[in-house]
Coordinates of C-alpha atoms in Angstrom, one line a residue:
M1 CA 5.5 5.8 42.5
T2 CA 3.7 3.7 44.5
A3 CA 3.9 -0.4 43.6
A4 CA -0.8 0.3 42.2
R5 CA 0.2 3.2 40.4
L6 CA 3.3 0.8 38.9
R7 CA 0.8 -2.0 37.9
A8 CA -1.8 0.9 36.8
F9 CA 1.0 2.3 34.2
A10 CA 1.7 -1.2 33.0
A11 CA -2.3 -2.6 32.4
G12 CA -2.5 1.2 30.7
A13 CA 0.7 1.1 28.5
L14 CA 0.3 -3.1 27.8
A15 CA -4.1 -1.5 26.3
A16 CA -2.2 0.9 24.2
L17 CA 0.8 -1.7 22.3
L18 CA -2.5 -4.1 22.6
L19 CA -4.6 -0.9 20.5
L20 CA -1.7 -0.1 18.3
T21 CA -1.0 -3.5 17.2
Q22 CA -4.4 -3.7 15.7
L23 CA -4.4 -0.2 13.2
P24 CA -2.9 0.0 10.1
V25 CA -0.3 1.8 10.4
A26 CA 2.2 3.2 7.0
R27 CA 4.9 0.4 5.9
A28 CA 8.7 1.9 6.1
F29 CA 9.3 -0.2 2.7
P30 CA 6.5 -1.6 0.0
A31 CA 5.5 -4.9 -0.1
S32 CA 7.6 -6.1 -3.6
A33 CA 9.3 -4.7 -6.8
A34 CA 6.6 -4.8 -8.5
T35 CA 4.4 -2.8 -5.7
A36 CA 6.3 -0.3 -5.4
R37 CA 6.7 0.3 -9.6
F38 CA 2.4 0.1 -9.5
A39 CA 2.7 2.9 -7.3
A40 CA 5.0 4.4 -9.3
L41 CA 3.4 4.6 -12.3
A42 CA -0.5 4.9 -11.1
A43 CA -0.6 6.4 -8.1
D44 CA -1.5 9.8 -9.3
V45 CA -3.5 10.5 -12.9
T46 CA -2.9 14.0 -13.8
Q47 CA 0.8 12.2 -15.1
A48 CA -0.8 9.3 -17.3
D49 CA -0.5 9.9 -21.0
G50 CA -4.4 9.5 -21.7
H51 CA -7.7 8.9 -19.4
R52 CA -11.0 9.3 -19.3
Y53 CA -13.6 9.1 -16.6
G54 CA -17.3 8.1 -16.9
T55 CA -16.1 6.0 -20.4
T56 CA -19.3 5.0 -22.1
D57 CA -19.3 2.9 -25.0
G58 CA -20.6 4.5 -29.0
G59 CA -24.3 3.6 -28.0
G60 CA -24.1 5.9 -24.1
R61 CA -23.9 2.8 -22.1
T62 CA -21.4 3.3 -19.4
M63 CA -18.7 1.1 -18.9
D64 CA -18.8 0.5 -15.4
A65 CA -16.0 -2.4 -14.0
A66 CA -14.0 -2.6 -17.7
Q67 CA -11.2 -5.1 -17.9
V68 CA -9.5 -4.4 -21.2
V69 CA -7.0 -6.9 -23.3
Q70 CA -4.9 -5.9 -26.7
G71 CA -5.6 -8.0 -29.6
A72 CA -3.3 -10.2 -32.1
D73 CA -3.7 -7.3 -34.2
G74 CA -2.9 -4.4 -31.6
A75 CA -6.7 -3.4 -31.8
Y76 CA -7.7 -3.2 -27.6
L77 CA -11.0 -5.6 -26.9
A78 CA -12.7 -4.3 -23.7
V79 CA -15.7 -6.2 -21.7
Y80 CA -17.5 -4.5 -18.9
H81 CA -20.8 -4.3 -17.9
T82 CA -23.7 -1.2 -17.6
M83 CA -26.4 -1.3 -15.5
L84 CA -29.9 -1.2 -17.7
P85 CA -34.2 -0.1 -17.2
D86 CA -34.9 -3.5 -16.8
G87 CA -33.0 -3.4 -13.5
R88 CA -30.6 -5.5 -14.9
F89 CA -26.4 -6.3 -15.1
H90 CA -25.8 -6.3 -18.9
A91 CA -22.0 -7.4 -19.6
A92 CA -20.9 -6.5 -23.2
V93 CA -17.5 -6.9 -25.1
A94 CA -16.3 -3.6 -26.5
T95 CA -13.0 -2.9 -29.3
S96 CA -11.8 0.9 -29.9
A97 CA -8.7 1.3 -31.8
D98 CA -7.6 4.8 -29.0
L99 CA -8.6 3.6 -25.9
V100 CA -11.0 6.3 -25.8
H101 CA -14.2 5.8 -28.0
W102 CA -15.6 2.1 -27.7
R103 CA -18.3 0.8 -29.9
R104 CA -19.7 -2.4 -28.1
R105 CA -20.2 -5.2 -29.9
H106 CA -22.4 -8.0 -28.1
D107 CA -24.7 -8.3 -25.4
F108 CA -23.8 -11.0 -22.9
G109 CA -27.5 -11.5 -21.8
A110 CA -29.6 -10.0 -19.0
G111 CA -27.5 -10.9 -15.3
S112 CA -24.3 -10.9 -16.3
S113 CA -22.2 -8.8 -14.6
Q114 CA -17.9 -8.5 -13.5
P115 CA -16.8 -9.7 -17.1
T116 CA -13.1 -10.8 -17.7
L117 CA -11.3 -12.0 -20.6
A118 CA -7.8 -14.4 -21.3
A119 CA -6.2 -14.6 -24.5
D120 CA -6.7 -18.8 -24.9
G121 CA -3.2 -18.6 -25.8
R122 CA -4.3 -20.4 -29.4
G123 CA -6.2 -17.4 -31.1
G124 CA -9.3 -17.8 -29.3
Y125 CA -10.5 -16.4 -25.6
V126 CA -11.8 -17.6 -23.2
L127 CA -15.1 -15.3 -21.1
A128 CA -15.8 -15.3 -17.2
Y129 CA -18.3 -13.6 -15.5
E130 CA -21.1 -13.2 -12.3
K131 CA -24.2 -14.0 -13.5
D132 CA -28.0 -14.4 -11.9
P133 CA -30.2 -15.7 -10.5
D134 CA -28.2 -17.7 -8.2
N135 CA -25.6 -15.7 -8.3
H136 CA -22.2 -17.8 -9.7
I137 CA -19.3 -18.0 -12.5
A138 CA -20.3 -18.5 -16.1
V139 CA -17.2 -19.2 -17.9
R140 CA -17.1 -19.1 -22.1
G141 CA -14.9 -20.5 -24.7
Y142 CA -14.5 -18.7 -28.3
A143 CA -13.2 -20.1 -30.5
G144 CA -11.2 -16.4 -31.9
P145 CA -12.4 -13.4 -31.5
R146 CA -14.8 -13.0 -34.5
A147 CA -16.8 -15.2 -32.2
L148 CA -16.6 -14.0 -29.7
L149 CA -17.4 -9.9 -30.4
A150 CA -20.7 -12.6 -32.5
G151 CA -21.2 -14.4 -28.7
R152 CA -20.7 -17.5 -29.7
A153 CA -19.8 -19.5 -27.7
A154 CA -17.8 -22.6 -27.9
H155 CA -17.5 -24.2 -24.9
S156 CA -19.4 -23.3 -21.8
F157 CA -20.0 -23.4 -18.0
D158 CA -22.2 -22.3 -14.8
A159 CA -20.0 -23.0 -11.5
P160 CA -21.5 -25.0 -9.0
R161 CA -21.6 -22.4 -5.6
T162 CA -19.7 -24.3 -3.0
L163 CA -17.9 -21.8 -0.9
S164 CA -21.6 -19.5 0.1
S165 CA -25.2 -20.7 -0.4
C166 CA -25.9 -17.4 -1.5
A167 CA -23.3 -15.9 -3.5
E168 CA -20.0 -16.1 -5.4
G169 CA -18.2 -14.5 -8.4
T170 CA -16.5 -11.3 -9.3
P171 CA -14.2 -13.6 -11.5
A172 CA -10.4 -12.6 -12.4
I173 CA -9.0 -15.3 -14.6
T174 CA -5.8 -15.5 -13.9
A175 CA -3.8 -17.9 -16.4
V176 CA -4.5 -20.8 -19.1
H177 CA -3.0 -24.0 -20.1
G178 CA -4.6 -26.0 -23.1
D179 CA -8.1 -26.9 -21.5
T180 CA -7.7 -25.8 -17.9
V181 CA -8.9 -22.2 -16.7
E182 CA -7.4 -20.5 -13.4
L183 CA -9.5 -18.0 -11.6
T184 CA -9.5 -16.1 -8.7
G185 CA -13.3 -15.0 -7.0
H186 CA -14.7 -13.5 -3.7
Y187 CA -17.8 -15.4 -1.8
R188 CA -19.4 -14.3 0.2
A189 CA -19.3 -15.6 3.7
D190 CA -21.3 -16.6 6.4
C191 CA -24.1 -14.2 3.8
D192 CA -22.8 -10.9 4.7
T193 CA -19.5 -9.7 3.0
D194 CA -17.0 -10.9 0.1
R195 CA -14.1 -13.0 0.7
Q196 CA -11.5 -14.3 -1.9
L197 CA -11.3 -17.6 -3.5
T198 CA -9.3 -19.8 -5.8
A199 CA -10.4 -22.5 -8.1
T200 CA -9.6 -24.3 -11.0
L201 CA -11.2 -25.7 -13.8
R202 CA -10.6 -28.6 -16.4
D203 CA -12.6 -29.4 -20.3
F204 CA -15.3 -26.7 -19.1
T205 CA -16.5 -29.9 -17.1
H206 CA -14.2 -30.3 -13.9
W207 CA -14.2 -27.8 -11.3
Q208 CA -12.9 -27.3 -7.9
A209 CA -12.7 -23.9 -5.1
A210 CA -11.2 -22.8 -2.2
P211 CA -10.7 -20.3 -0.1
A212 CA -7.8 -17.7 -0.8
P213 CA -7.6 -16.6 3.2
R214 CA -3.7 -14.4 2.7
P215 CA -5.3 -12.0 0.6
D216 CA -8.4 -10.8 2.6
R217 CA -5.2 -10.6 5.7
A218 CA -3.6 -9.3 4.1
V219 CA -6.0 -6.1 3.2
A220 CA -7.2 -6.4 6.7
A221 CA -4.7 -5.2 8.4
Y222 CA -5.5 -1.4 7.2
G223 CA -8.3 -2.1 9.3
N224 CA -11.8 -2.8 5.9
T225 CA -14.6 -4.6 7.3
G226 CA -16.3 -4.6 4.3
N227 CA -16.4 -6.8 1.5
I228 CA -13.0 -7.6 -0.5
G229 CA -13.5 -7.8 -3.8
D230 CA -12.4 -7.5 -7.3
R231 CA -8.9 -7.5 -7.9
A232 CA -6.6 -8.6 -11.1
P233 CA -3.0 -9.6 -12.0
L234 CA -0.3 -8.0 -13.0
E235 CA 3.3 -8.9 -13.3
L236 CA 6.0 -6.1 -13.0
A237 CA 9.3 -5.6 -11.8
G238 CA 9.8 -9.7 -13.0
R239 CA 7.6 -10.6 -10.6
P240 CA 3.2 -11.1 -10.1
M241 CA 1.4 -9.0 -7.8
T242 CA -2.4 -8.1 -7.7
L243 CA -4.4 -5.3 -7.2
I244 CA -7.7 -6.3 -5.2
E245 CA -10.1 -4.4 -3.7
G246 CA -10.9 -3.6 0.1
Q247 CA -13.9 -2.1 1.6
R248 CA -13.3 0.5 5.1
R249 CA -17.4 -1.1 5.7
R250 CA -19.8 -3.0 4.5
D251 CA -22.1 -0.6 2.0
D252 CA -19.9 1.5 2.7
F253 CA -19.4 2.9 -1.5
A254 CA -17.5 5.8 -0.3
G255 CA -15.1 3.5 1.3
W256 CA -13.3 1.7 -1.5
S257 CA -9.7 1.9 -1.7
T258 CA -7.5 -0.8 -4.5
Y259 CA -4.2 -1.9 -2.4
A260 CA -1.6 -3.5 -4.2
Y261 CA -1.1 -7.0 -3.3
D262 CA 2.4 -9.4 -3.4
P263 CA 1.9 -13.1 -2.9
A264 CA 5.8 -14.2 -1.9
S265 CA 4.9 -12.2 1.2
G266 CA 1.6 -12.3 1.5
R267 CA 1.8 -8.8 2.1
A268 CA -0.5 -5.3 1.1
D269 CA 0.4 -1.8 -0.3
R270 CA -2.1 0.5 0.0
I271 CA -2.1 2.5 -3.2
G272 CA -2.6 6.2 -2.3
L273 CA -4.3 7.1 -6.2
R274 CA -5.1 11.4 -7.0
T275 CA -7.1 12.2 -9.0
G276 CA -7.2 16.4 -10.9
G277 CA -10.2 16.4 -9.3
G278 CA -9.4 14.5 -5.1
S279 CA -11.8 11.8 -5.6
T280 CA -11.0 9.7 -2.8
S281 CA -13.0 6.2 -3.7
F282 CA -12.2 3.5 -5.9
A283 CA -13.1 0.0 -6.9
N284 CA -12.6 -2.8 -9.6
P285 CA -8.9 -2.0 -10.1
S286 CA -8.0 -3.4 -13.6
A287 CA -4.7 -3.4 -15.3
T288 CA -2.8 -4.8 -18.4
L289 CA 0.7 -4.3 -20.1
L290 CA 0.2 -3.4 -23.8
T291 CA 0.9 -0.9 -27.0
D292 CA -0.4 2.1 -26.0
P293 CA -2.1 4.1 -29.5
D294 CA 0.8 6.6 -29.9
G295 CA 2.8 2.9 -30.2
H296 CA 4.1 2.4 -26.4
P297 CA 4.5 -0.3 -24.4
A298 CA 2.7 1.5 -21.1
L299 CA 0.0 0.3 -18.6
L300 CA -3.0 0.5 -18.2
V301 CA -5.2 0.8 -16.0
G302 CA -9.4 0.6 -15.0
L303 CA -10.8 1.8 -11.7
F304 CA -14.5 2.4 -11.2
I305 CA -15.4 5.5 -8.6
P306 CA -18.0 5.1 -7.1
K307 CA -20.9 8.5 -6.6
E308 CA -20.4 9.0 -3.2
G309 CA -16.6 9.4 -3.3
A310 CA -15.8 10.7 -6.8
A311 CA -15.8 14.7 -7.9
P312 CA -17.5 16.0 -10.0
G313 CA -17.0 14.9 -13.1
E314 CA -15.1 12.6 -12.1
S315 CA -17.7 9.1 -11.3
G316 CA -17.8 5.5 -13.0
Q317 CA -15.2 4.4 -15.2
L318 CA -11.8 5.8 -15.6
L319 CA -9.5 4.5 -17.4
Y320 CA -5.7 5.7 -17.9
W321 CA -1.9 5.0 -19.2
R322 CA 1.3 5.7 -18.3
E323 CA 3.7 4.9 -20.8
L324 CA 6.5 2.6 -19.6

């Protein structure tokens, strides 16, 4: 081989190597024991101990982006949103005894979406949601379950937008310590695509938010160039992890995937979700540990299946649980 051909071959090999380093690859090892445990429990919906596709409340409203927690009395609470005929999202809270049938208890009003709920450790609840117009994060505090179900907030805070002039929202409450609420969310970076943020609210008065680039990088490593949005914290196998959605390309609703992110390593595993019908797009992940209707410890998972990536009969909100 001539020197010229050797140089050309070497240049071509280098170009191929550089290209390969930019492509998502199958990882030989999971990001953590927690992400591996989640995949083992939740990847195959057909193995669930209970499930419901296209979840709606008793009034027929779709329960999109539902997040479920279990109250101290054992009853289940879900917060979710629905697009109503007024052309706006309405967040609501519902109760259930079996995780399948839901009774809507309160509508939080037009322009509320992507709600998240957490116990405050003092018998009450903290609710956060995205609020429009001027999409921003709103946080409400309730003295107890009755106040929550009646919509009587004892504390109220609407966060200023500090990272994007266009939108900040899709909150998830990660911890409540006394009068301090820790959250994650998204901001519309450069008014173009959603990226991750962390925030702290103190005394329902002082708000501080900052970008969170590590989970962005972990999800973008799989070739996602669209929005990196909703997420949910979870602890499994004695370690914290975060479920997070990533979009292949902006405005591609058939291109949503769910990832399990390990905050310690900064790595994420793509969860190869399988449904009975073969749906291919999964957004708005949520997960919680609870006691299922049969009295067993279980992992409950929520996913929104866009119609663009849904098998027949599977579009909308999916709730399913697997006994531990």
